[in-house]
mmCIF file of N, CA and C in Angstrom:
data_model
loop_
_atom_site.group_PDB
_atom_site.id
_atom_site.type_symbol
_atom_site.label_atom_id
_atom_site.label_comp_id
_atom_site.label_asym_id
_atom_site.label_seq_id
_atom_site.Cartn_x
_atom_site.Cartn_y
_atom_site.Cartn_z
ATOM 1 N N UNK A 4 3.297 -14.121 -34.119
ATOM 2 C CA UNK A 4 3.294 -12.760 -33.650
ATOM 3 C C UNK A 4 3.555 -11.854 -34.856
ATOM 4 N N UNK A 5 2.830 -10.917 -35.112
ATOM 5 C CA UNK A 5 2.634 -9.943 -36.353
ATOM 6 C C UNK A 5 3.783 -8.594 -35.681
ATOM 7 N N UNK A 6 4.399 -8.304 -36.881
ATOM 8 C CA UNK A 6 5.706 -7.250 -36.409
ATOM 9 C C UNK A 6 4.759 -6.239 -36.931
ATOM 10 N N UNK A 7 5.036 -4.511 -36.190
ATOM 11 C CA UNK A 7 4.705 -3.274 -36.478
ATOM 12 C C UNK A 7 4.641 -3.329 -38.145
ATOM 13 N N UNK A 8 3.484 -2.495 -38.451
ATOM 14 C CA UNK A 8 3.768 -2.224 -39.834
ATOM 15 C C UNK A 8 2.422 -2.430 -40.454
ATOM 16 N N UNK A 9 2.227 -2.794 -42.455
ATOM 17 C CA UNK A 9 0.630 -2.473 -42.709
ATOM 18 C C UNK A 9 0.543 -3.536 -43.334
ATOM 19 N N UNK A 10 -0.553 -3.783 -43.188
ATOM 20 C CA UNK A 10 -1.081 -5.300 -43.233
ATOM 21 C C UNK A 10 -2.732 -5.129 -44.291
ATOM 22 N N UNK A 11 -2.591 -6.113 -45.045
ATOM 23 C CA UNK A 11 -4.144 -6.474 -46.365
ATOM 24 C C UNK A 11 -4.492 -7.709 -45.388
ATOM 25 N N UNK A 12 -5.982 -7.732 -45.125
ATOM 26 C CA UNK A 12 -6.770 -8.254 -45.010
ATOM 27 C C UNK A 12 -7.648 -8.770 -45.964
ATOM 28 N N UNK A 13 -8.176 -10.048 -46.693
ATOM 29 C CA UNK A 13 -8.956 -10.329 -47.381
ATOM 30 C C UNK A 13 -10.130 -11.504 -47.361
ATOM 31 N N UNK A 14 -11.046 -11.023 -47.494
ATOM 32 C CA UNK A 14 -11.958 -11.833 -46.833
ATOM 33 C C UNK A 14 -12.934 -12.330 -47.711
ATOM 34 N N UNK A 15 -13.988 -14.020 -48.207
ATOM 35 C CA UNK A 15 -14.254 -13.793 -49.203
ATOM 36 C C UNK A 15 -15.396 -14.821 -48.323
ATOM 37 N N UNK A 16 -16.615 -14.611 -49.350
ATOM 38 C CA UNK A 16 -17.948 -14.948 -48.330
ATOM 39 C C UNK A 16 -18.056 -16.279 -49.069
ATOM 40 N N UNK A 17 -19.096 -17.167 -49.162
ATOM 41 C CA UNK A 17 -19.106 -18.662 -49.687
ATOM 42 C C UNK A 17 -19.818 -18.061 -50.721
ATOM 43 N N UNK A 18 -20.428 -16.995 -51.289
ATOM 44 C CA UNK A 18 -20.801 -16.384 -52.179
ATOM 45 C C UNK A 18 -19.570 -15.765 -53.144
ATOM 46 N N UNK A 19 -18.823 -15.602 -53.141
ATOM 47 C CA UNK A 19 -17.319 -15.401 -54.079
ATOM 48 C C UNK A 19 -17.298 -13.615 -53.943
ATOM 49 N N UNK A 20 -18.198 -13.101 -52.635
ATOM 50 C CA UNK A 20 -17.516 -11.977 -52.387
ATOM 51 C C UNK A 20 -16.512 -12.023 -51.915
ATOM 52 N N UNK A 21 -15.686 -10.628 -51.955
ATOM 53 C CA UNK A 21 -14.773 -10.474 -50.972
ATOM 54 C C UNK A 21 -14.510 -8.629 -51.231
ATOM 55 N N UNK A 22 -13.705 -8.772 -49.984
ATOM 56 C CA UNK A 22 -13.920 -7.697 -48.941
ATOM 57 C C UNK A 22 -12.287 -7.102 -48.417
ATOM 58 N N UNK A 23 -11.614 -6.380 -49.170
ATOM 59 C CA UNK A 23 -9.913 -5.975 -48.915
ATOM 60 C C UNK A 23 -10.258 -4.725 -47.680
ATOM 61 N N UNK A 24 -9.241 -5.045 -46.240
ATOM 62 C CA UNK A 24 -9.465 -4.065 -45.638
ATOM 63 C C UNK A 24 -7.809 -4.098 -45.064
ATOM 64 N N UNK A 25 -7.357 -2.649 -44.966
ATOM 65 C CA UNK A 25 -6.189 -2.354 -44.608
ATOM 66 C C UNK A 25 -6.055 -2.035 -43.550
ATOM 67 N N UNK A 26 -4.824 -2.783 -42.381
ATOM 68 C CA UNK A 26 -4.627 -2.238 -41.140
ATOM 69 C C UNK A 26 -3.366 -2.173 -40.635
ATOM 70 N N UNK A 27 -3.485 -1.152 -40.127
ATOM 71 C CA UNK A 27 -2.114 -0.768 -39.552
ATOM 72 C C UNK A 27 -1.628 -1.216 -38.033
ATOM 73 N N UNK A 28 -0.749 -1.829 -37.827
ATOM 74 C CA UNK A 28 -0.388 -2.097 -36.385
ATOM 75 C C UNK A 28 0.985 -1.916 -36.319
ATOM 76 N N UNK A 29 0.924 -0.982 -35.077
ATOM 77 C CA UNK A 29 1.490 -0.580 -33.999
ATOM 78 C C UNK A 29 2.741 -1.279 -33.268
ATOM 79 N N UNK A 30 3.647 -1.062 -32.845
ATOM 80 C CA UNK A 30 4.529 -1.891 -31.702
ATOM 81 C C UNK A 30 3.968 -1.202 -30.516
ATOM 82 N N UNK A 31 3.262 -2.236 -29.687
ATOM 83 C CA UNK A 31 3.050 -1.297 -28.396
ATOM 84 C C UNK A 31 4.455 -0.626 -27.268
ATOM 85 N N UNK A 32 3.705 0.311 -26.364
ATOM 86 C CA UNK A 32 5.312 0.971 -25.858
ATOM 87 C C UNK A 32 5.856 -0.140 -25.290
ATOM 88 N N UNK A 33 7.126 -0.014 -24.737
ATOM 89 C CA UNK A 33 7.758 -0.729 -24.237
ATOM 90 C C UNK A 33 6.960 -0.758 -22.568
ATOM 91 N N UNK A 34 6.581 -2.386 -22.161
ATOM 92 C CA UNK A 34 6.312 -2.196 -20.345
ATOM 93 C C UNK A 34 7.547 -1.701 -19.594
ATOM 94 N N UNK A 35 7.428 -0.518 -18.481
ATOM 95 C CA UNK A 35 8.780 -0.646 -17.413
ATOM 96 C C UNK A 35 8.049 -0.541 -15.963
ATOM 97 N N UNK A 36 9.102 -0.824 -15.543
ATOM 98 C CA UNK A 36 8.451 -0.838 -13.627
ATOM 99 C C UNK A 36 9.782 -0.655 -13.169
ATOM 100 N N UNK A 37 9.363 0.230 -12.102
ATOM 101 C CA UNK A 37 10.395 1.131 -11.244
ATOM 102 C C UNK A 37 10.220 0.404 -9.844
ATOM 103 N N UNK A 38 10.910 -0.384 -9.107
ATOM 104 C CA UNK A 38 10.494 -1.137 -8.332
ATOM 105 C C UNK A 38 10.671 0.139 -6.920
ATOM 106 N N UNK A 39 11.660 0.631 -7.247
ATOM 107 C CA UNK A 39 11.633 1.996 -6.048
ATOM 108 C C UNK A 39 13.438 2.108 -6.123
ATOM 109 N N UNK A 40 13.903 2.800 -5.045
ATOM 110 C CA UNK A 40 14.928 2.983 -5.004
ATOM 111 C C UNK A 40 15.523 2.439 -3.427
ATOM 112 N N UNK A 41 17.275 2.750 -3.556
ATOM 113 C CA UNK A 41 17.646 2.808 -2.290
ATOM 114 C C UNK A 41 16.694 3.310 -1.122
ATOM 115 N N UNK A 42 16.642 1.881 0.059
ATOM 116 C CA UNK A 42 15.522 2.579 1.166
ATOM 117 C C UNK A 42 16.485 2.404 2.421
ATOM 118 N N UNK A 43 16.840 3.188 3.234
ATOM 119 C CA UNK A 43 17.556 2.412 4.234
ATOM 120 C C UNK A 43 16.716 2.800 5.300
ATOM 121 N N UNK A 44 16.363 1.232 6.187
ATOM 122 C CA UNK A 44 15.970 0.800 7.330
ATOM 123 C C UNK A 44 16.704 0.947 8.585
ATOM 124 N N UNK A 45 16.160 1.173 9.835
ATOM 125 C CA UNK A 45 16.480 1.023 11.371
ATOM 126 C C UNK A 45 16.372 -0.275 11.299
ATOM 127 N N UNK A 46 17.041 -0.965 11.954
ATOM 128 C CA UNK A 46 16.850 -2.164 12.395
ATOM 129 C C UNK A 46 15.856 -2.915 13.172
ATOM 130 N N UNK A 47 15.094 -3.876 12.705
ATOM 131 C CA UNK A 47 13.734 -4.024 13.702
ATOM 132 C C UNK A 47 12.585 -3.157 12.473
ATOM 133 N N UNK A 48 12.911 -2.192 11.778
ATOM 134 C CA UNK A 48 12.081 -1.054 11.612
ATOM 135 C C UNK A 48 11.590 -2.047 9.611
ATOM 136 N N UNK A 49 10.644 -0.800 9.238
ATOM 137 C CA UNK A 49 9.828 -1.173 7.869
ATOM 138 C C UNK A 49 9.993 -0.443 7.134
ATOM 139 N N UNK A 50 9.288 -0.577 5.503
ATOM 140 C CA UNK A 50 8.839 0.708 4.675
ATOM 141 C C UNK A 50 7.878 0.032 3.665
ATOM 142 N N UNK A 51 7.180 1.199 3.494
ATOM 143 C CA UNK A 51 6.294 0.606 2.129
ATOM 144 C C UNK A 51 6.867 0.979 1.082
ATOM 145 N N UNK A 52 6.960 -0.383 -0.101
ATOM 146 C CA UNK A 52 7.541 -0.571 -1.105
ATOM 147 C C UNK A 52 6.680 0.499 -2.091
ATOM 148 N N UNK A 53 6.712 1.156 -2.599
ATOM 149 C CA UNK A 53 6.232 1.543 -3.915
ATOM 150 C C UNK A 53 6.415 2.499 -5.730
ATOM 151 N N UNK A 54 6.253 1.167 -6.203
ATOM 152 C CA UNK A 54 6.624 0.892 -7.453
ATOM 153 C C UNK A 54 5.855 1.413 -8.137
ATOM 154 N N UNK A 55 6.824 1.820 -9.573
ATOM 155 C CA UNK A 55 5.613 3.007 -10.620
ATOM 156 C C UNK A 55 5.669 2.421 -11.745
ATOM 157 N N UNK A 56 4.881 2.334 -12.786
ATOM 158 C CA UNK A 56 4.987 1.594 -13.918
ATOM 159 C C UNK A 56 4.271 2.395 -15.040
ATOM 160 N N UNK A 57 4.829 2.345 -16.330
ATOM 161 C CA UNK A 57 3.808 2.764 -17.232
ATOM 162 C C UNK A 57 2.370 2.159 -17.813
ATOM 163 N N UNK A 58 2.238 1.235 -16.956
ATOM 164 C CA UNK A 58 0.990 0.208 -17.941
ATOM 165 C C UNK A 58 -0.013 0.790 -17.547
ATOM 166 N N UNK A 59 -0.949 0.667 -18.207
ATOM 167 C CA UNK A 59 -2.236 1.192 -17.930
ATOM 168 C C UNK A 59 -3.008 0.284 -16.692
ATOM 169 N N UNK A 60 -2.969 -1.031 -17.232
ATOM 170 C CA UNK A 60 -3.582 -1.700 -15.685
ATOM 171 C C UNK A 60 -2.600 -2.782 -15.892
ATOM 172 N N UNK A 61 -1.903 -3.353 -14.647
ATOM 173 C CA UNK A 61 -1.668 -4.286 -14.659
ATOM 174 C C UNK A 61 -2.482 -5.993 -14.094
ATOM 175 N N UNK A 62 -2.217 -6.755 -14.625
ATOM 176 C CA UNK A 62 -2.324 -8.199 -14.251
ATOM 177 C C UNK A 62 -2.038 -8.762 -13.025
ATOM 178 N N UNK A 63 -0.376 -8.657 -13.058
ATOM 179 C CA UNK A 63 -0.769 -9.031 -11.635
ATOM 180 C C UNK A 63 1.092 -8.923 -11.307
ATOM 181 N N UNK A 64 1.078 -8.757 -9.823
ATOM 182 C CA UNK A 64 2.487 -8.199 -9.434
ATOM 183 C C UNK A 64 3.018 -9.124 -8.578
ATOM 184 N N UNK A 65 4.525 -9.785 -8.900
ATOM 185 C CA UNK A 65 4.878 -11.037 -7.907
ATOM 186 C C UNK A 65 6.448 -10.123 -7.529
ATOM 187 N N UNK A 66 6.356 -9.872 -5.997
ATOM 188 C CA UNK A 66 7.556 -9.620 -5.644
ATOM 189 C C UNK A 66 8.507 -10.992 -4.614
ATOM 190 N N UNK A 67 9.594 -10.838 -4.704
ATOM 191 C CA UNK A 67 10.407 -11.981 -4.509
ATOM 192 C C UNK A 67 11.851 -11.502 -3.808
ATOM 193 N N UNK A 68 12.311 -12.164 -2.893
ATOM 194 C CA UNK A 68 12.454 -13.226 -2.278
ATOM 195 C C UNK A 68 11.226 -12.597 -1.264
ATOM 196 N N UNK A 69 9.972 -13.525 -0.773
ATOM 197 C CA UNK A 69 8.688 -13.415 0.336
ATOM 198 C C UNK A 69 9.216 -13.076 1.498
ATOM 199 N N UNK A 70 10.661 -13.481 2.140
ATOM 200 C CA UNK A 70 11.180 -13.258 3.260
ATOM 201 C C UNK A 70 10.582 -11.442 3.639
ATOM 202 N N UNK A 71 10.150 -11.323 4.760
ATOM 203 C CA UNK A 71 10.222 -10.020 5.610
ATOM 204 C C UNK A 71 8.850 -9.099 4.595
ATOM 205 N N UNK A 72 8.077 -9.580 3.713
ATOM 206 C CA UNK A 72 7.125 -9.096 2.862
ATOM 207 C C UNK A 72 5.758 -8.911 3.813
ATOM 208 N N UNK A 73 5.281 -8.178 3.432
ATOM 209 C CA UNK A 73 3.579 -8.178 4.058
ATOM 210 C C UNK A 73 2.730 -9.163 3.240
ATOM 211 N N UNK A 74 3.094 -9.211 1.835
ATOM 212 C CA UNK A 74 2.024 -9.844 0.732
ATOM 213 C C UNK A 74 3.437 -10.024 -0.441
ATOM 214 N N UNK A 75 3.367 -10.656 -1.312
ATOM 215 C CA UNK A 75 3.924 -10.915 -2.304
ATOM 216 C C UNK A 75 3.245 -10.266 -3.672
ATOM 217 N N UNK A 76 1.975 -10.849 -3.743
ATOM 218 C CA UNK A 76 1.115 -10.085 -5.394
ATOM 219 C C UNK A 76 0.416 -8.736 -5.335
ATOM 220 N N UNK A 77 0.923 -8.219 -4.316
ATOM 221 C CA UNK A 77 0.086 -6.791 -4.182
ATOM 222 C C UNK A 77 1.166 -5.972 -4.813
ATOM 223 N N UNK A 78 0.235 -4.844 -5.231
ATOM 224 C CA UNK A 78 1.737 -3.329 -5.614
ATOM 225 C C UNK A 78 2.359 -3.354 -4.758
ATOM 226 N N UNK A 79 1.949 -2.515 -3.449
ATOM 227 C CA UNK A 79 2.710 -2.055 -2.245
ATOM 228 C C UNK A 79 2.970 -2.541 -1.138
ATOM 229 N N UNK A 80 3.861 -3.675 -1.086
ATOM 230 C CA UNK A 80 3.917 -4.429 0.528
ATOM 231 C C UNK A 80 4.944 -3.468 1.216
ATOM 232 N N UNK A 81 4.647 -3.912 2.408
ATOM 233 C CA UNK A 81 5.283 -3.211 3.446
ATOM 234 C C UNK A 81 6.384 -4.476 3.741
ATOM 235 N N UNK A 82 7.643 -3.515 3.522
ATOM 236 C CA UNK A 82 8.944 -4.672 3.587
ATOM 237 C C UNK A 82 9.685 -4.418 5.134
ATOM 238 N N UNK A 83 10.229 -5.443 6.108
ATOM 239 C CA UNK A 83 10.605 -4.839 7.175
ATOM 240 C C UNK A 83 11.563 -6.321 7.655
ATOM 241 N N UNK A 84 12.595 -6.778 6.428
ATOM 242 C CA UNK A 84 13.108 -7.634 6.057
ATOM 243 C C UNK A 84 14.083 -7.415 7.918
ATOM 244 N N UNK A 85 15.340 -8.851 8.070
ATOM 245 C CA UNK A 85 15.681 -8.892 8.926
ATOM 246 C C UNK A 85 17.127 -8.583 8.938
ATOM 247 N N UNK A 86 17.721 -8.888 7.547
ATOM 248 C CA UNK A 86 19.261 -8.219 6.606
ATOM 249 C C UNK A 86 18.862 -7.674 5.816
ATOM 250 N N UNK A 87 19.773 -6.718 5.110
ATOM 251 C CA UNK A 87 19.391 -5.948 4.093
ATOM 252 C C UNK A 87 19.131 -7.245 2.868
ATOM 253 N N UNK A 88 18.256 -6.341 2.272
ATOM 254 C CA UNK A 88 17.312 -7.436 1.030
ATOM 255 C C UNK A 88 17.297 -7.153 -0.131
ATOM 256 N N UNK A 89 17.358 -7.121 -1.801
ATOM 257 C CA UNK A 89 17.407 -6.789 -2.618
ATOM 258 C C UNK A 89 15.653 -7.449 -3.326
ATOM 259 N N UNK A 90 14.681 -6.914 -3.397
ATOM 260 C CA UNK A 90 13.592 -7.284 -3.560
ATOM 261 C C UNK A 90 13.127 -6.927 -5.531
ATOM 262 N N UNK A 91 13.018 -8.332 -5.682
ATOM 263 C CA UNK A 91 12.636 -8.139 -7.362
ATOM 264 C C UNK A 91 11.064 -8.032 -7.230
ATOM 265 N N UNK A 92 10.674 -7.244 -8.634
ATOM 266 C CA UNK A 92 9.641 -7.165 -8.850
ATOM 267 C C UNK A 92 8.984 -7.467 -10.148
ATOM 268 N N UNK A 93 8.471 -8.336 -10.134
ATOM 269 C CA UNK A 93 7.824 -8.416 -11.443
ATOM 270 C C UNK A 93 6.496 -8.494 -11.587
ATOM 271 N N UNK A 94 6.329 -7.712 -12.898
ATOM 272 C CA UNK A 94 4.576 -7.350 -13.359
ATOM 273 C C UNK A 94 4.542 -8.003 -14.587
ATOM 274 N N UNK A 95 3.374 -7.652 -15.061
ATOM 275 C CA UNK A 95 2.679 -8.514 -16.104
ATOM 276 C C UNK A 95 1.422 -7.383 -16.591
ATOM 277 N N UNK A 96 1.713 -6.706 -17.717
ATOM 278 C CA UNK A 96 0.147 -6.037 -17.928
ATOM 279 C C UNK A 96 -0.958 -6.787 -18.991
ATOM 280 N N UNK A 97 -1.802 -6.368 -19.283
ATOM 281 C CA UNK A 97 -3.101 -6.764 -19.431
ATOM 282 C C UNK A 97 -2.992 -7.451 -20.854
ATOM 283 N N UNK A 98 -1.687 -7.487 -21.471
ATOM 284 C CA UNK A 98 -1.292 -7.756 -23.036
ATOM 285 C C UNK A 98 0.050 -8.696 -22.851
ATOM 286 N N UNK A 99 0.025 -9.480 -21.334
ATOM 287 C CA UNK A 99 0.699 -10.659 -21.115
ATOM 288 C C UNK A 99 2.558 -9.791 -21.186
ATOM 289 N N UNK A 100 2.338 -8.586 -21.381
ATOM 290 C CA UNK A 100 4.241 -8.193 -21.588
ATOM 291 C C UNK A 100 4.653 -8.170 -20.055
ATOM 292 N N UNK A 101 5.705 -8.433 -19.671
ATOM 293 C CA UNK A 101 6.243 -8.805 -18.582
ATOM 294 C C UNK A 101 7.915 -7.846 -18.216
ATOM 295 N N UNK A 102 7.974 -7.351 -17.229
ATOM 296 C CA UNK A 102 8.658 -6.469 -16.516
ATOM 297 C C UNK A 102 9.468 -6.559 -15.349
ATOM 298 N N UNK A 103 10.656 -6.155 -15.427
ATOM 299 C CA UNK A 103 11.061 -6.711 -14.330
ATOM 300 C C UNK A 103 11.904 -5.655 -13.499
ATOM 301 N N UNK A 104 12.410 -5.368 -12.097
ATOM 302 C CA UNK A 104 13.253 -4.603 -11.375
ATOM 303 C C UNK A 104 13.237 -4.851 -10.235
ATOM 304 N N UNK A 105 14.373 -4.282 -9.635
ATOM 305 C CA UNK A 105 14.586 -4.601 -7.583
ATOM 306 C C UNK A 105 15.139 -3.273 -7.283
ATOM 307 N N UNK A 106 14.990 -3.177 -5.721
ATOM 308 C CA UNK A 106 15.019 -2.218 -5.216
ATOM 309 C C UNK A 106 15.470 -2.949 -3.602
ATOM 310 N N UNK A 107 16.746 -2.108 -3.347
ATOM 311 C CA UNK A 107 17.268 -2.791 -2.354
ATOM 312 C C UNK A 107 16.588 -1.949 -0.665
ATOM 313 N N UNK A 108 16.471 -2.741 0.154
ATOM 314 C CA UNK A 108 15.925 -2.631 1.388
ATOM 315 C C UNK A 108 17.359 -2.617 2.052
ATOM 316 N N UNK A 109 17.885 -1.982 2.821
ATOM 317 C CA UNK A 109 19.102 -1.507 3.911
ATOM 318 C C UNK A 109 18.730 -1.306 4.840
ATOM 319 N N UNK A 110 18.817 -2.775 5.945
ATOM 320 C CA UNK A 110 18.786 -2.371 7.031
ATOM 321 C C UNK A 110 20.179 -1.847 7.858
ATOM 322 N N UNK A 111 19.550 -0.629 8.432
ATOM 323 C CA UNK A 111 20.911 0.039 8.894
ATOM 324 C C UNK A 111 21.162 -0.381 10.600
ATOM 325 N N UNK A 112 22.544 -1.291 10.747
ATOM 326 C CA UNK A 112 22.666 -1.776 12.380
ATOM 327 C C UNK A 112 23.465 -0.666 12.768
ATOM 328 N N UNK A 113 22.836 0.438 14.032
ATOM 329 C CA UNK A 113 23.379 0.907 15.154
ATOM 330 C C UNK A 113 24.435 0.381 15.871
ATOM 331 N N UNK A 114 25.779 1.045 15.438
ATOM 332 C CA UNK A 114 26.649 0.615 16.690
ATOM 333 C C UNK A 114 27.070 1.654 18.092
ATOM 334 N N UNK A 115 27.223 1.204 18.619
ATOM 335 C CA UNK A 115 26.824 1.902 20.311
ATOM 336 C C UNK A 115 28.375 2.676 20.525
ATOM 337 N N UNK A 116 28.591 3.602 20.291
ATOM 338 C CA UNK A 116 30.330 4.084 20.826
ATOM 339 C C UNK A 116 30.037 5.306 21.676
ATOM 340 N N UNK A 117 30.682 4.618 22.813
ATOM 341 C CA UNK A 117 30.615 5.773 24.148
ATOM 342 C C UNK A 117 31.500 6.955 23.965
ATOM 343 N N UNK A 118 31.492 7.873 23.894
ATOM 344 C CA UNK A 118 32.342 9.426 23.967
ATOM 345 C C UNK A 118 33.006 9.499 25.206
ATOM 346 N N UNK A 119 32.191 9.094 26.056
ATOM 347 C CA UNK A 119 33.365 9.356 27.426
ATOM 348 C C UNK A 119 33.349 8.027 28.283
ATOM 349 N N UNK A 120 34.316 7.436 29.031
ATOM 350 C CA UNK A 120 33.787 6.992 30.537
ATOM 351 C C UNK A 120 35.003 7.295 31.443
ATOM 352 N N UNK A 121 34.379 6.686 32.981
ATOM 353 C CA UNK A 121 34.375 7.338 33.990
ATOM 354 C C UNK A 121 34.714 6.295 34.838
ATOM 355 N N UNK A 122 36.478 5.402 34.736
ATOM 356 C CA UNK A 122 37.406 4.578 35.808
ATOM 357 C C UNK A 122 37.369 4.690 37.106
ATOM 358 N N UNK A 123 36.306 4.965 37.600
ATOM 359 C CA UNK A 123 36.565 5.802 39.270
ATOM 360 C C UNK A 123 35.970 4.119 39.908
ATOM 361 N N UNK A 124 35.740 3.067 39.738
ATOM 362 C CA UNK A 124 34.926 2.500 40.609
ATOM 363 C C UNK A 124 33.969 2.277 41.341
ATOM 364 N N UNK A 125 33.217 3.286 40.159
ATOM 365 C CA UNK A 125 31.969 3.114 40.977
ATOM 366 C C UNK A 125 30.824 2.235 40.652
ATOM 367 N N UNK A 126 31.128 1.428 39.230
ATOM 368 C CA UNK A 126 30.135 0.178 38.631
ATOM 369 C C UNK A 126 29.530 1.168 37.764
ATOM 370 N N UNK A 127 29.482 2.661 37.680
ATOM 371 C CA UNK A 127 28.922 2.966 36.712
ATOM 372 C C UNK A 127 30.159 3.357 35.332
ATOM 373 N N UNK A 128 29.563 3.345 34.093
ATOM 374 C CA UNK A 128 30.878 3.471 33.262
ATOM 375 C C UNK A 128 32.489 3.570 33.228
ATOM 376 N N UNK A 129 32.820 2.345 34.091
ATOM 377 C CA UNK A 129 34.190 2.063 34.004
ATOM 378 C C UNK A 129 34.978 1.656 32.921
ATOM 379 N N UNK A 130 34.262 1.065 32.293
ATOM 380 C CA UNK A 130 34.643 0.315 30.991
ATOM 381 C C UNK A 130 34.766 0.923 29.923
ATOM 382 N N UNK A 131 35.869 1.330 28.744
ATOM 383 C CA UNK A 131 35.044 1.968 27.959
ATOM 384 C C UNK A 131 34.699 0.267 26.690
ATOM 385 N N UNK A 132 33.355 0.654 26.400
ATOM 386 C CA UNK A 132 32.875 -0.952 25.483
ATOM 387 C C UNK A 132 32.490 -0.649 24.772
ATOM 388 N N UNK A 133 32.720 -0.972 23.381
ATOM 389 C CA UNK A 133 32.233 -0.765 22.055
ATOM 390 C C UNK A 133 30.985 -2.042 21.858
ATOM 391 N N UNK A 134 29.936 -1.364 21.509
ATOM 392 C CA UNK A 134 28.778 -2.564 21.413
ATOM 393 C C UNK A 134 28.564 -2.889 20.426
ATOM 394 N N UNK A 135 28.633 -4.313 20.156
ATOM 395 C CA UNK A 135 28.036 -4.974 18.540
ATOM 396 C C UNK A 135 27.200 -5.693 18.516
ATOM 397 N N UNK A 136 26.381 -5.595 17.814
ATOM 398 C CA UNK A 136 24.888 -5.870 17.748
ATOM 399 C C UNK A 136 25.089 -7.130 17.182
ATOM 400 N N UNK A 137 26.123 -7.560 16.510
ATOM 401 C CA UNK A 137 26.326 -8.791 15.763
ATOM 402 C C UNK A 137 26.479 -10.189 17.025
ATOM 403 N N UNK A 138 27.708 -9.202 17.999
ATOM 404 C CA UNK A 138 27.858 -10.792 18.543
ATOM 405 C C UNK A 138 27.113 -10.697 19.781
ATOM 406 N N UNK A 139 26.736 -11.549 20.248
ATOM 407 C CA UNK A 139 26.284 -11.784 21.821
ATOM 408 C C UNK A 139 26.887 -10.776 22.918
ATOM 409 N N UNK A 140 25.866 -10.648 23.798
ATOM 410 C CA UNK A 140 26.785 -9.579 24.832
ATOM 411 C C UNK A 140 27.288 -10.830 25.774
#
């Protein structure tokens, strides 16, 4: 691998020419990818992932852990995971440099708290019950 900076070329034909040519190379920019940010989810509910990058084209995009994914190698899957998820992303552009970031998925669980009830006996809101989605009713 050739570091930034200027470089002699010399080239000589089976005839005992030769040919000095000077070139300059570059460090290309640095690759980044923005995998997205904090998303918080309804429970049951989705979002489409989408990630920004500086590369001009990329190669090819592997997001990870597949759990709750629409597609894995596409830019933009639609994530609609079943716990909150921390989803990595990695790219690859067209000059093999490789990139990496996550972006966490929050699914948000509803808990049920009644404001009022109503002891009279009549089977309707006697109870007052705090509902958790975690344990079994």
């Amino acid at each position: 691998m050739l570091s930034e900076g200027s470089y002699s070329i010399t080239v000589t034909d089976d005839d005992g020419c030769t040919v000095f040519i000077g070139v300059d190379i570059d460090e290309p920019d640095r690759l980044v990818v923005d995998a997205g940010t904090y998303v918080p989810i309804p429970n049951g509910g989705d979002v489409q992932l989408d990630p920004s990058t500086n590369a001009t084209v990329v190669a090819s995009w592997m997001w990870s852990p597949p759990a709750g994914l629409s597609c894995t190698d596409c830019p933009d899957p639609i994530a609609m995971p079943e716990l909150s998820t921390w989803y990595t992303l990695e790219i690859v552009d067209e000059n093999g440099c490789i990139a990496l970031d996550s972006a966490l998925v929050q699914v948000v669980i509803e808990v049920a708290i009644p404001n009022a009830f109503t002891p009279n006996g009549d089977g309707l809101n006697d109870l007052f019950i705090i509902r958790n989605p975690f344990l079994s009713q």
